[in-house]
Short mmCIF file of C-alpha atoms and ligand atoms in Angstrom, two decimals:
data_model
loop_
_atom_site.label_atom_id
_atom_site.label_comp_id
_atom_site.label_asym_id
_atom_site.label_seq_id
_atom_site.Cartn_x
_atom_site.Cartn_y
_atom_site.Cartn_z
CA MET A 1 -37.12 1.66 -26.81
CA THR A 2 -37.59 2.51 -23.15
CA VAL A 3 -35.20 1.79 -20.30
CA ARG A 4 -36.57 1.24 -16.80
CA ILE A 5 -35.31 0.31 -13.36
CA ASP A 6 -37.61 -1.29 -10.80
CA GLN A 7 -36.21 0.46 -7.74
CA THR A 8 -38.16 -1.68 -5.28
CA ARG A 9 -35.67 -4.51 -5.75
CA CYS A 10 -32.55 -2.52 -6.79
CA ILE A 11 -29.58 -3.06 -4.43
CA GLY A 12 -27.59 -0.05 -5.64
CA SER A 13 -24.74 -2.16 -7.01
CA GLY A 14 -23.89 0.29 -9.79
CA GLN A 15 -23.36 -2.45 -12.39
CA CYS A 16 -25.66 -0.53 -14.74
CA VAL A 17 -23.44 2.57 -14.37
CA LEU A 18 -20.36 0.51 -15.22
CA ALA A 19 -22.08 -1.02 -18.25
CA ALA A 20 -23.58 2.21 -19.67
CA PRO A 21 -22.32 5.34 -17.89
CA ASP A 22 -24.17 7.63 -20.31
CA VAL A 23 -27.53 6.04 -19.58
CA PHE A 24 -27.44 5.26 -15.84
CA ASP A 25 -26.43 7.00 -12.63
CA GLN A 26 -26.79 6.30 -8.91
CA SER A 27 -28.84 8.52 -6.62
CA ASP A 28 -26.83 10.62 -4.18
CA ASP A 29 -29.57 10.01 -1.60
CA ASP A 30 -29.53 6.23 -1.45
CA GLY A 31 -27.16 4.88 -4.10
CA LEU A 32 -29.99 3.23 -6.05
CA GLY A 33 -29.86 3.04 -9.83
CA LEU A 34 -31.31 5.89 -11.90
CA VAL A 35 -32.13 6.04 -15.60
CA VAL A 36 -30.83 9.34 -17.00
CA VAL A 37 -31.58 8.64 -20.64
CA ALA A 38 -34.87 6.74 -20.84
CA GLU A 39 -34.97 6.60 -24.65
CA PRO A 40 -31.35 5.90 -25.58
CA SER A 41 -30.10 6.28 -29.14
CA ALA A 42 -29.00 3.25 -31.14
CA GLU A 43 -25.31 3.58 -30.29
CA LEU A 44 -26.09 3.40 -26.57
CA LEU A 45 -28.15 0.21 -26.86
CA PRO A 46 -25.31 -2.34 -26.58
CA GLY A 47 -24.35 -0.80 -23.24
CA VAL A 48 -27.97 -0.90 -22.08
CA ARG A 49 -28.30 -4.57 -23.04
CA ASP A 50 -25.12 -5.21 -21.13
CA ALA A 51 -26.66 -3.51 -18.09
CA VAL A 52 -29.80 -5.66 -18.40
CA ASP A 53 -27.54 -8.72 -18.40
CA ARG A 54 -25.24 -7.60 -15.57
CA CYS A 55 -27.79 -6.15 -13.11
CA PRO A 56 -27.52 -8.58 -10.17
CA ALA A 57 -31.08 -7.83 -9.02
CA GLN A 58 -32.37 -8.21 -12.59
CA VAL A 59 -34.38 -5.00 -12.40
CA VAL A 60 -33.11 -3.18 -15.51
CA THR A 61 -35.44 -3.64 -18.47
CA LEU A 62 -35.36 -2.49 -22.08
CA GLU A 63 -38.69 -2.49 -23.86
CA GLU A 64 -38.00 -2.92 -27.53
CA MET B 1 -34.44 -38.31 -13.14
CA THR B 2 -32.65 -41.08 -11.30
CA GLU B 3 -30.76 -40.18 -8.17
CA ALA B 4 -27.17 -39.39 -9.04
CA ALA B 5 -24.39 -41.07 -7.13
CA VAL B 6 -23.25 -39.11 -4.12
CA CYS B 7 -19.53 -38.48 -4.19
CA PRO B 8 -17.47 -36.22 -1.97
CA VAL B 9 -16.69 -32.72 -3.20
CA PRO B 10 -12.99 -33.01 -3.85
CA HIS B 11 -11.12 -30.62 -1.64
CA GLU B 12 -7.58 -29.57 -0.86
CA ASN B 13 -6.11 -31.80 -3.51
CA ARG B 14 -5.48 -29.53 -6.46
CA THR B 15 -3.07 -30.99 -8.98
CA HIS B 16 -2.04 -27.45 -9.96
CA PRO B 17 -2.13 -24.52 -7.50
CA LEU B 18 -4.28 -22.48 -9.91
CA GLY B 19 -6.41 -25.41 -11.09
CA PRO B 20 -9.54 -27.23 -9.83
CA PRO B 21 -9.54 -29.94 -7.16
CA ALA B 22 -8.60 -33.28 -8.75
CA GLY B 23 -11.63 -35.06 -10.22
CA PHE B 24 -13.94 -32.06 -9.84
CA GLU B 25 -14.40 -31.28 -13.54
CA GLU B 26 -15.18 -34.91 -14.36
CA ALA B 27 -17.68 -35.08 -11.48
CA ILE B 28 -19.70 -32.06 -12.61
CA SER B 29 -19.53 -32.69 -16.35
CA ALA B 30 -22.96 -34.37 -16.59
CA GLY B 31 -25.00 -31.56 -15.03
CA PRO B 32 -26.20 -31.08 -11.46
CA VAL B 33 -24.78 -33.79 -9.27
CA ARG B 34 -25.20 -34.58 -5.60
CA MET B 35 -21.97 -34.36 -3.71
CA LEU B 36 -20.90 -34.38 -0.10
CA TRP B 37 -19.32 -31.27 1.27
CA PRO B 38 -16.17 -31.86 3.30
CA ASN B 39 -18.41 -31.67 6.38
CA ARG B 40 -20.55 -34.58 5.10
CA VAL B 41 -23.62 -32.52 4.22
CA GLU B 42 -25.10 -33.55 0.91
CA ALA B 43 -25.66 -30.80 -1.66
CA TRP B 44 -26.48 -30.46 -5.34
CA VAL B 45 -23.54 -28.92 -7.16
CA VAL B 46 -24.77 -26.64 -9.96
CA SER B 47 -22.15 -25.67 -12.51
CA SER B 48 -23.76 -24.24 -15.66
CA TYR B 49 -23.70 -20.46 -16.17
CA ALA B 50 -27.50 -20.23 -16.46
CA GLY B 51 -28.03 -22.61 -13.55
CA VAL B 52 -25.77 -20.65 -11.21
CA ARG B 53 -27.44 -17.35 -12.12
CA GLN B 54 -30.81 -18.95 -11.51
CA VAL B 55 -29.92 -20.34 -8.08
CA LEU B 56 -28.34 -17.07 -6.92
CA SER B 57 -31.21 -14.87 -8.07
CA ASP B 58 -34.36 -16.99 -7.53
CA PRO B 59 -35.96 -16.08 -4.16
CA ARG B 60 -37.01 -19.71 -3.73
CA PHE B 61 -33.38 -20.37 -2.80
CA SER B 62 -32.55 -19.10 0.67
CA ALA B 63 -29.15 -17.93 1.91
CA ASN B 64 -30.12 -18.72 5.49
CA LYS B 65 -27.79 -21.29 7.08
CA ASP B 66 -29.76 -21.63 10.34
CA GLY B 67 -29.80 -25.11 11.78
CA GLN B 68 -27.03 -26.16 9.44
CA PRO B 69 -23.97 -24.14 10.44
CA GLU B 70 -21.73 -26.65 8.72
CA MET B 71 -22.94 -25.29 5.36
CA ARG B 72 -20.99 -22.12 6.00
CA THR B 73 -17.67 -21.99 4.26
CA GLU B 74 -14.72 -23.20 6.30
CA GLY B 75 -13.48 -19.67 6.71
CA GLU B 76 -16.85 -18.58 8.04
CA GLN B 77 -16.76 -21.42 10.55
CA VAL B 78 -13.26 -20.60 11.73
CA LEU B 79 -14.11 -16.95 12.09
CA GLY B 80 -17.61 -17.62 13.37
CA LEU B 81 -18.68 -14.47 11.60
CA PRO B 82 -20.94 -12.42 13.84
CA GLU B 83 -24.68 -12.82 13.56
CA PRO B 84 -26.68 -9.58 14.01
CA GLY B 85 -24.95 -7.87 11.09
CA ASN B 86 -24.30 -10.91 8.89
CA MET B 87 -26.30 -9.95 5.80
CA ASN B 88 -24.71 -12.82 3.93
CA VAL B 89 -27.11 -15.33 5.52
CA MET B 90 -30.28 -13.20 5.37
CA ASP B 91 -33.10 -13.20 2.83
CA GLY B 92 -35.61 -10.73 1.44
CA ALA B 93 -36.58 -7.63 3.41
CA GLU B 94 -34.31 -8.48 6.36
CA HIS B 95 -31.33 -8.60 3.98
CA LEU B 96 -32.26 -5.37 2.17
CA ARG B 97 -32.67 -3.53 5.47
CA LEU B 98 -28.97 -4.08 6.24
CA ARG B 99 -27.59 -3.93 2.74
CA ARG B 100 -29.34 -1.01 1.11
CA PRO B 101 -28.23 1.79 3.45
CA LEU B 102 -24.61 0.82 2.71
CA ALA B 103 -24.98 1.13 -1.06
CA ARG B 104 -24.23 4.84 -0.99
CA ALA B 105 -20.74 4.23 0.42
CA PHE B 106 -19.93 1.85 -2.45
CA MET B 107 -21.38 3.94 -5.29
CA VAL B 108 -19.33 3.91 -8.48
CA LYS B 109 -18.82 7.68 -8.34
CA ARG B 110 -17.85 7.61 -4.63
CA LEU B 111 -15.22 4.97 -5.35
CA ASN B 112 -13.94 6.91 -8.35
CA GLU B 113 -13.32 9.81 -5.97
CA MET B 114 -11.33 7.45 -3.76
CA ARG B 115 -9.01 6.33 -6.55
CA PRO B 116 -6.30 8.98 -6.02
CA ARG B 117 -6.05 7.95 -2.36
CA ILE B 118 -5.89 4.25 -3.28
CA GLN B 119 -3.15 5.10 -5.78
CA GLU B 120 -1.22 6.89 -3.03
CA ILE B 121 -1.45 3.88 -0.72
CA VAL B 122 -0.31 1.55 -3.51
CA ASP B 123 2.59 3.86 -4.44
CA GLU B 124 3.80 4.09 -0.84
CA HIS B 125 3.93 0.30 -0.55
CA LEU B 126 5.67 -0.20 -3.88
CA ASP B 127 8.20 2.52 -2.91
CA ALA B 128 8.93 0.64 0.30
CA MET B 129 9.27 -2.65 -1.57
CA GLU B 130 11.72 -1.06 -3.99
CA ARG B 131 13.78 0.50 -1.19
CA ALA B 132 14.02 -2.83 0.64
CA GLY B 133 15.23 -4.43 -2.60
CA ALA B 134 14.72 -7.77 -4.32
CA PRO B 135 13.77 -10.43 -3.51
CA ALA B 136 10.55 -9.29 -1.85
CA ASP B 137 7.42 -11.08 -0.70
CA LEU B 138 4.57 -9.53 -2.66
CA VAL B 139 1.99 -10.83 -0.16
CA SER B 140 3.38 -9.17 2.98
CA SER B 141 4.67 -6.03 1.25
CA VAL B 142 1.63 -5.24 -0.92
CA CYS B 143 -1.25 -7.75 -1.06
CA LEU B 144 -2.08 -7.70 2.66
CA PRO B 145 -1.45 -4.09 3.77
CA VAL B 146 -3.09 -2.26 0.86
CA PRO B 147 -6.67 -3.60 1.19
CA SER B 148 -6.69 -3.13 4.95
CA LEU B 149 -5.59 0.52 4.66
CA VAL B 150 -8.17 1.12 1.93
CA ILE B 151 -11.00 -0.32 4.03
CA ALA B 152 -9.92 1.74 7.04
CA GLU B 153 -10.22 4.76 4.75
CA LEU B 154 -13.67 3.74 3.53
CA LEU B 155 -14.90 3.04 7.05
CA GLY B 156 -13.52 6.40 8.18
CA VAL B 157 -11.06 5.25 10.86
CA PRO B 158 -9.22 8.47 11.82
CA PRO B 159 -5.40 8.63 11.72
CA GLU B 160 -4.91 8.45 15.50
CA HIS B 161 -6.58 5.01 15.63
CA GLN B 162 -5.03 3.68 12.45
CA GLU B 163 -2.04 2.00 14.00
CA LEU B 164 -3.99 -0.09 16.49
CA PHE B 165 -6.64 -0.77 13.87
CA GLN B 166 -4.07 -2.02 11.35
CA ALA B 167 -2.24 -4.15 13.91
CA THR B 168 -5.46 -5.79 15.06
CA THR B 169 -6.82 -6.50 11.59
CA ARG B 170 -3.43 -7.82 10.48
CA GLU B 171 -3.40 -10.28 13.35
CA MET B 172 -7.03 -11.22 12.84
CA PHE B 173 -7.02 -11.82 9.12
CA GLY B 174 -3.37 -11.96 8.09
CA LYS B 175 -2.67 -15.40 9.48
CA ASN B 176 -4.49 -18.54 10.27
CA GLY B 177 -5.08 -18.24 14.02
CA SER B 178 -7.43 -20.17 16.28
CA ARG B 179 -11.00 -19.23 17.08
CA ALA B 180 -9.94 -18.05 20.58
CA GLU B 181 -7.21 -15.79 19.17
CA TYR B 182 -9.67 -14.41 16.66
CA GLU B 183 -12.22 -13.63 19.35
CA ALA B 184 -9.64 -11.89 21.52
CA LYS B 185 -8.58 -9.71 18.59
CA ALA B 186 -12.19 -9.07 17.60
CA ALA B 187 -12.86 -7.75 21.12
CA GLU B 188 -9.84 -5.45 20.88
CA LEU B 189 -10.93 -4.25 17.44
CA GLY B 190 -14.45 -3.74 18.79
CA GLY B 191 -12.93 -1.39 21.38
CA VAL B 192 -11.26 0.73 18.71
CA LEU B 193 -14.44 0.79 16.65
CA MET B 194 -16.52 1.87 19.67
CA LYS B 195 -14.27 4.92 20.02
CA VAL B 196 -14.62 5.69 16.33
CA VAL B 197 -18.40 5.34 16.62
CA GLU B 198 -18.51 7.84 19.51
CA GLU B 199 -16.49 10.33 17.46
CA LYS B 200 -18.78 9.96 14.44
CA LYS B 201 -21.79 10.48 16.66
CA ALA B 202 -20.28 13.69 17.99
CA SER B 203 -19.36 15.05 14.55
CA GLY B 204 -22.58 13.93 12.82
CA THR B 205 -20.71 13.06 9.61
CA THR B 206 -22.15 10.78 6.92
CA ASP B 207 -19.11 11.08 4.67
CA ASP B 208 -17.65 7.69 5.52
CA LEU B 209 -19.14 4.25 6.12
CA ILE B 210 -19.12 4.29 9.92
CA GLY B 211 -20.47 7.86 9.96
CA LEU B 212 -23.18 6.81 7.55
CA MET B 213 -24.19 3.83 9.71
CA VAL B 214 -24.11 5.85 12.94
CA ASN B 215 -25.90 8.95 11.75
CA ASP B 216 -28.16 7.85 8.94
CA THR B 217 -29.45 4.32 9.57
CA ASP B 218 -31.60 2.58 12.18
CA PHE B 219 -28.86 -0.01 12.92
CA ASP B 220 -28.35 -0.72 16.61
CA MET B 221 -24.89 -0.80 18.14
CA ASP B 222 -24.46 -4.58 17.83
CA GLU B 223 -25.40 -4.55 14.17
CA LEU B 224 -23.17 -1.63 13.49
CA LEU B 225 -20.05 -3.11 15.11
CA PHE B 226 -20.63 -6.50 13.57
CA LEU B 227 -21.20 -4.96 10.15
CA ALA B 228 -17.96 -3.01 10.43
CA ILE B 229 -16.00 -6.13 11.46
CA GLY B 230 -17.80 -8.20 8.84
CA LEU B 231 -16.85 -5.73 6.12
CA LEU B 232 -13.26 -5.88 7.25
CA ALA B 233 -13.32 -9.66 7.11
CA ALA B 234 -15.05 -9.76 3.74
CA GLY B 235 -12.89 -7.13 2.12
CA HIS B 236 -9.47 -7.83 3.51
CA GLU B 237 -8.35 -11.27 2.60
CA THR B 238 -10.42 -11.65 -0.57
CA THR B 239 -8.84 -8.67 -2.29
CA SER B 240 -5.33 -9.53 -1.15
CA ASN B 241 -5.63 -13.19 -2.17
CA PHE B 242 -7.04 -12.26 -5.56
CA PHE B 243 -4.32 -9.74 -6.29
CA GLY B 244 -1.81 -12.51 -5.61
CA LEU B 245 -3.71 -15.04 -7.74
CA PHE B 246 -4.02 -12.56 -10.63
CA THR B 247 -0.30 -11.82 -10.54
CA LEU B 248 0.53 -15.54 -10.54
CA THR B 249 -1.91 -16.15 -13.41
CA LEU B 250 -0.15 -13.43 -15.41
CA PHE B 251 3.29 -14.88 -14.62
CA GLU B 252 1.99 -18.21 -15.97
CA ASN B 253 0.75 -16.55 -19.17
CA PRO B 254 3.51 -14.23 -20.42
CA ASP B 255 1.74 -13.57 -23.74
CA GLN B 256 -1.27 -12.27 -21.80
CA LEU B 257 0.90 -10.26 -19.41
CA ALA B 258 2.34 -8.57 -22.49
CA ILE B 259 -1.18 -7.34 -23.35
CA LEU B 260 -1.48 -5.63 -19.95
CA LYS B 261 1.98 -4.08 -20.28
CA ARG B 262 1.20 -2.85 -23.78
CA ASP B 263 -1.95 -1.05 -22.69
CA PRO B 264 -2.22 -0.61 -18.90
CA SER B 265 -5.11 1.82 -19.40
CA ARG B 266 -7.29 -1.24 -20.11
CA ALA B 267 -6.79 -2.48 -16.54
CA ASP B 268 -10.55 -2.27 -15.90
CA VAL B 269 -11.47 -4.78 -18.61
CA ILE B 270 -8.41 -6.89 -17.81
CA VAL B 271 -9.41 -7.26 -14.14
CA GLU B 272 -12.84 -8.61 -15.21
CA GLU B 273 -11.25 -11.26 -17.43
CA LEU B 274 -8.69 -12.21 -14.77
CA MET B 275 -11.51 -12.57 -12.27
CA ARG B 276 -13.64 -14.65 -14.63
CA TYR B 277 -10.82 -17.00 -15.55
CA THR B 278 -9.02 -17.29 -12.22
CA VAL B 279 -12.06 -18.15 -10.08
CA GLY B 280 -13.50 -20.28 -12.88
CA ARG B 281 -10.33 -22.32 -13.13
CA LEU B 282 -10.09 -22.82 -9.35
CA GLY B 283 -13.64 -24.27 -9.42
CA GLY B 284 -14.70 -26.09 -6.27
CA ALA B 285 -18.00 -25.73 -4.45
CA GLY B 286 -18.45 -22.00 -3.94
CA LEU B 287 -21.64 -20.56 -2.49
CA ALA B 288 -24.38 -22.43 -0.62
CA ARG B 289 -28.16 -21.95 -0.80
CA ARG B 290 -31.15 -24.03 0.29
CA ALA B 291 -34.34 -24.62 -1.71
CA THR B 292 -37.52 -23.52 0.08
CA GLU B 293 -39.74 -25.10 -2.62
CA ASP B 294 -39.22 -27.70 -5.33
CA VAL B 295 -37.35 -25.96 -8.16
CA GLU B 296 -36.15 -27.28 -11.49
CA VAL B 297 -32.53 -26.38 -12.31
CA ASP B 298 -30.71 -27.63 -15.39
CA GLY B 299 -33.22 -30.43 -15.87
CA VAL B 300 -33.24 -31.84 -12.34
CA THR B 301 -35.76 -31.21 -9.58
CA ILE B 302 -34.18 -29.77 -6.49
CA HIS B 303 -36.54 -30.52 -3.61
CA ALA B 304 -37.57 -28.16 -0.85
CA GLY B 305 -34.98 -28.43 1.91
CA ASP B 306 -32.16 -29.60 -0.39
CA TRP B 307 -28.84 -27.79 -0.23
CA VAL B 308 -27.28 -26.41 -3.39
CA ALA B 309 -23.64 -25.43 -3.86
CA VAL B 310 -22.97 -23.32 -6.94
CA THR B 311 -19.50 -23.54 -8.39
CA PHE B 312 -17.52 -20.70 -9.93
CA HIS B 313 -16.51 -23.22 -12.59
CA ALA B 314 -19.57 -21.78 -14.38
CA ASN B 315 -17.30 -18.89 -15.41
CA LEU B 316 -15.75 -21.29 -17.94
CA ASP B 317 -19.12 -22.16 -19.53
CA GLU B 318 -19.17 -21.44 -23.28
CA GLU B 319 -22.65 -20.01 -22.79
CA LEU B 320 -21.00 -17.01 -21.09
CA CYS B 321 -18.41 -16.33 -23.82
CA PRO B 322 -16.52 -18.09 -26.61
CA HIS B 323 -13.31 -20.06 -25.79
CA ALA B 324 -14.33 -19.63 -22.16
CA GLY B 325 -11.65 -22.05 -20.95
CA GLU B 326 -8.92 -19.66 -22.05
CA LEU B 327 -7.60 -16.46 -20.55
CA ASP B 328 -8.06 -13.74 -23.17
CA LEU B 329 -7.23 -10.26 -21.94
CA GLU B 330 -8.42 -8.79 -25.22
CA ARG B 331 -11.95 -9.93 -24.50
CA ARG B 332 -14.60 -7.32 -23.67
CA ALA B 333 -15.86 -7.43 -20.07
CA VAL B 334 -18.49 -10.17 -19.71
CA SER B 335 -21.03 -10.77 -16.95
CA HIS B 336 -18.94 -13.26 -14.96
CA LEU B 337 -19.89 -14.71 -11.59
CA GLY B 338 -16.69 -13.96 -9.66
CA PHE B 339 -18.53 -11.57 -7.36
CA GLY B 340 -21.63 -13.75 -7.25
CA PHE B 341 -25.04 -12.78 -8.65
CA GLY B 342 -28.47 -11.84 -7.32
CA PRO B 343 -29.21 -9.76 -4.22
CA HIS B 344 -26.10 -11.00 -2.39
CA GLN B 345 -23.69 -10.05 -5.15
CA CYS B 346 -20.56 -8.69 -3.51
CA LEU B 347 -21.23 -5.36 -1.82
CA GLY B 348 -17.54 -4.47 -2.09
CA ALA B 349 -17.18 -5.42 -5.78
CA ASN B 350 -16.59 -1.90 -7.04
CA LEU B 351 -14.06 -1.22 -4.29
CA ALA B 352 -12.25 -4.48 -5.02
CA ARG B 353 -12.27 -3.61 -8.73
CA ALA B 354 -10.72 -0.19 -8.12
CA GLU B 355 -8.02 -1.67 -5.88
CA LEU B 356 -7.18 -4.53 -8.23
CA GLN B 357 -7.06 -2.25 -11.29
CA ILE B 358 -4.72 0.22 -9.60
CA LEU B 359 -2.55 -2.51 -8.08
CA LEU B 360 -2.05 -4.40 -11.35
CA ARG B 361 -1.50 -1.34 -13.49
CA THR B 362 1.01 0.19 -11.07
CA LEU B 363 2.95 -2.99 -10.28
CA PHE B 364 3.62 -3.87 -13.92
CA THR B 365 4.24 -0.27 -15.02
CA ARG B 366 6.75 0.44 -12.27
CA PHE B 367 8.38 -3.00 -12.32
CA PRO B 368 8.08 -4.21 -15.93
CA ASP B 369 10.53 -7.06 -15.20
CA VAL B 370 8.91 -8.28 -12.00
CA ARG B 371 8.85 -12.11 -11.95
CA PRO B 372 8.55 -14.98 -9.47
CA ALA B 373 11.74 -15.83 -7.56
CA VAL B 374 10.72 -19.49 -7.14
CA PRO B 375 8.62 -21.77 -9.38
CA LEU B 376 4.86 -21.64 -8.80
CA VAL B 377 4.70 -25.27 -7.67
CA GLU B 378 7.11 -24.51 -4.81
CA MET B 379 4.92 -21.75 -3.41
CA ASP B 380 2.81 -22.35 -0.34
CA PHE B 381 -0.98 -22.02 -0.81
CA ARG B 382 -3.63 -21.77 1.88
CA GLU B 383 -6.93 -23.57 1.42
CA ASP B 384 -8.20 -22.95 4.95
CA MET B 385 -8.74 -19.19 5.00
CA ILE B 386 -11.89 -17.32 3.98
CA THR B 387 -10.67 -17.60 0.42
CA TYR B 388 -7.88 -19.56 -1.25
CA GLY B 389 -4.57 -17.87 -1.95
CA ALA B 390 -0.77 -17.93 -1.88
CA ALA B 391 0.84 -17.54 1.57
CA THR B 392 3.92 -15.85 0.10
CA ILE B 393 4.88 -14.77 -3.42
CA PRO B 394 8.64 -14.21 -3.60
CA VAL B 395 9.47 -11.86 -6.51
CA VAL B 396 12.52 -10.25 -8.10
CA TRP B 397 12.70 -7.45 -10.68
C1 HEM C 401 -11.59 -9.72 -5.06
C2 HEM C 401 -12.29 -9.40 -4.01
C3 HEM C 401 -13.62 -9.96 -3.64
C4 HEM C 401 -14.29 -11.08 -4.08
C5 HEM C 401 -13.81 -12.09 -5.11
C6 HEM C 401 -15.55 -11.13 -3.40
C7 HEM C 401 -16.51 -12.10 -3.62
C8 HEM C 401 -17.78 -12.09 -3.05
C9 HEM C 401 -18.84 -13.02 -3.39
C10 HEM C 401 -18.74 -14.15 -4.41
C11 HEM C 401 -19.93 -12.70 -2.65
C12 HEM C 401 -21.32 -13.37 -2.70
C13 HEM C 401 -21.56 -14.29 -1.55
C14 HEM C 401 -22.89 -15.04 -1.66
O1 HEM C 401 -23.66 -14.84 -2.63
O2 HEM C 401 -23.19 -15.85 -0.77
C15 HEM C 401 -19.55 -11.58 -1.82
C16 HEM C 401 -20.37 -10.98 -0.90
C17 HEM C 401 -19.98 -9.91 -0.10
N1 HEM C 401 -18.79 -9.21 -0.18
FE1 HEM C 401 -17.25 -9.58 -1.41
N2 HEM C 401 -15.63 -10.07 -2.54
C18 HEM C 401 -14.48 -9.32 -2.66
C19 HEM C 401 -14.20 -8.14 -2.00
C20 HEM C 401 -15.00 -7.52 -1.08
C21 HEM C 401 -14.73 -6.25 -0.44
C22 HEM C 401 -13.52 -5.37 -0.71
C23 HEM C 401 -15.78 -6.03 0.44
C24 HEM C 401 -16.05 -4.89 1.38
C25 HEM C 401 -15.35 -3.88 1.64
C26 HEM C 401 -16.69 -7.14 0.30
C27 HEM C 401 -17.87 -7.26 1.02
C28 HEM C 401 -18.83 -8.20 0.78
C29 HEM C 401 -20.10 -8.27 1.51
C30 HEM C 401 -20.54 -7.35 2.64
C31 HEM C 401 -20.81 -9.35 0.96
C32 HEM C 401 -22.21 -9.84 1.38
C33 HEM C 401 -23.23 -9.16 0.53
C34 HEM C 401 -24.65 -9.65 0.77
O3 HEM C 401 -24.84 -10.72 1.38
O4 HEM C 401 -25.59 -8.95 0.35
N3 HEM C 401 -16.19 -8.02 -0.62
N4 HEM C 401 -18.24 -11.22 -2.10
S1 SF4 C 402 -27.29 -2.71 -11.73
FE1 SF4 C 402 -29.35 -3.17 -11.04
S2 SF4 C 402 -29.18 -3.39 -8.81
FE2 SF4 C 402 -27.33 -2.37 -9.51
S3 SF4 C 402 -27.79 -0.18 -9.31
FE3 SF4 C 402 -28.26 -0.74 -11.40
S4 SF4 C 402 -30.43 -1.24 -11.32
FE4 SF4 C 402 -29.74 -1.28 -9.20
#
C-alpha cells in the first residue's frame, strides 16, 4: 500500500494533515502536502482513505 | 432527457430562519433542474453530493463570471469585489498563481500556533460581555469583532494601525451599506494597508500574510491590496455569521448542545457536523460555475455555456452519511461541502475552523446557561449580505 500526492495540482489546503496527521505534513517552504509515511501500517489506513476522500484537489492516492 | 420546467430559485422566503427557501426541496427532488436565479439568469441546480463534488472539481466547469456579472452572488455584486486579486473567479494556472503562495499562511501547523492568540481574543470579548451583563447581543459583542481581530493578526496589521483598521472593516462589513459607502471605506482601508505594506517592505518579514505577499511573491501592488481586502471580506462576515448560526442551531437542539457541554474537547468534530448540517439545511443556490464543454452530471447533459448552481443542500444527501437530515454531534467528521470542494475550496477553512472551535467551546464552558432572550422566530435575519445570518442574537445567562 503506497500513499502519494501529486504536488502539481495540490493547493496546500492541509485537509490530508487533518485527516491523518501521522501520515501527512505540509512543507514549510510552500505549504504543499507531503507524505511522511509512504507505506502506512493497517491502523493508519482509515485516516489515509479519509484524506483521499477529503483532498479538495483530489491528488492524494492510495495504491492498494 | 426532456427539458425540465424552468422555475425561479426560491429566495428570501424561508419558512423557518434556519430552513431552506419555501419550495426549494420539492423543486430539486427529481435531480438537476433548470431554475432562474433571482437575477433572471437560467442555471442548472445540482443538488446530489456526488454531482456537487463533480461540478466543483471538474476543470470543464469554469469559475469565471466574465460577461455575466449577475451570476455573482448578491453580496459580491453589492461589494463589487475587486478584480485583479479575485481568485474566486479565476481558473487553472491563473488561479493557482494567486492562491498557492498564500497556502503557507493558512497551513494547519501555522494556525495551530495561532490558537493561543485566538483564545486570548475570544476570552477578552467574553470577559467584556460578562462585565456588561445580561442581556447581551452575541453578534455585536462576539461574532463580529473576533473574526476581524483574528484576520488583522493573520495579515500582520501592527498595533498602531489596528484601531483605524478595525473601525474601517467594521463599517465596511458590519452593516449593509451602499456601494458608494463601501467604496469610500475601501479607499480608506487601502490607505492603511499601503502603510502596512511599506513597513513590511522595510522589515523584509515573511512571518505574516502581508509580509509574505510583499516579500515572497510576484504579486503587484494592485493584486496585493485587493487580495488583502478580499481576504478581509471573505473571512469576516462568513465566520461571524456561522458562529451565530451554529449557536442558534444548538439552542434549537438542546439534546445536541448537551453533547458539546459534556465533552467540549470534541469541538473540532462538532464544528464539522454543525457546518454540514447548518449549511445543508439552509440550502438555496450556492456556488456558480459555467460549463466549457458538454458534461453529463447526474444523468443530464449540461451543455457548453450553461450555468450551474450547486446547492449546499447536498450536505444532507444520504450518500455522504447515514441519517444525513439530522444533526448528530456524535458523528465522526465527514467530507462535507460547507467550505466548497475542488481547487476553490475555502482558503480560510482552517482558520475558520480554529475560530469556530475556540468560540463554541469557550462560550458554552464559561456560560453553561447561556440561552436566547427572545424566540428564534422573532430574531432579525439578513439575506442580503455576503452570507446569510442573524443581525442580532440577544442572549441571557
Ligand atoms: C465559516 C466560515 C467560512 C465559510 C463557510 C466559507 C466558505 C467558503 C466557500 C464555500 C468557498 C468556495 C467558493 C467557490 O467555490 O466558489 C470559499 C472560498 C474562499 N474563502 Fe471562505 N469561508 C469561510 C471563511 C473564510 C475565511 C476566514 C477566509 C480568509 C481569511 C476565507 C477566504 C476564502 C477565499 C480567499 C476563498 C476563495 C478561494 C479560491 O477561489 O481559491 N474564507 N469560502
Ligand atoms: S489535502 Fe490535497 S490539496 Fe490539500 S494539502 Fe493535502 S494533498 Fe494538497
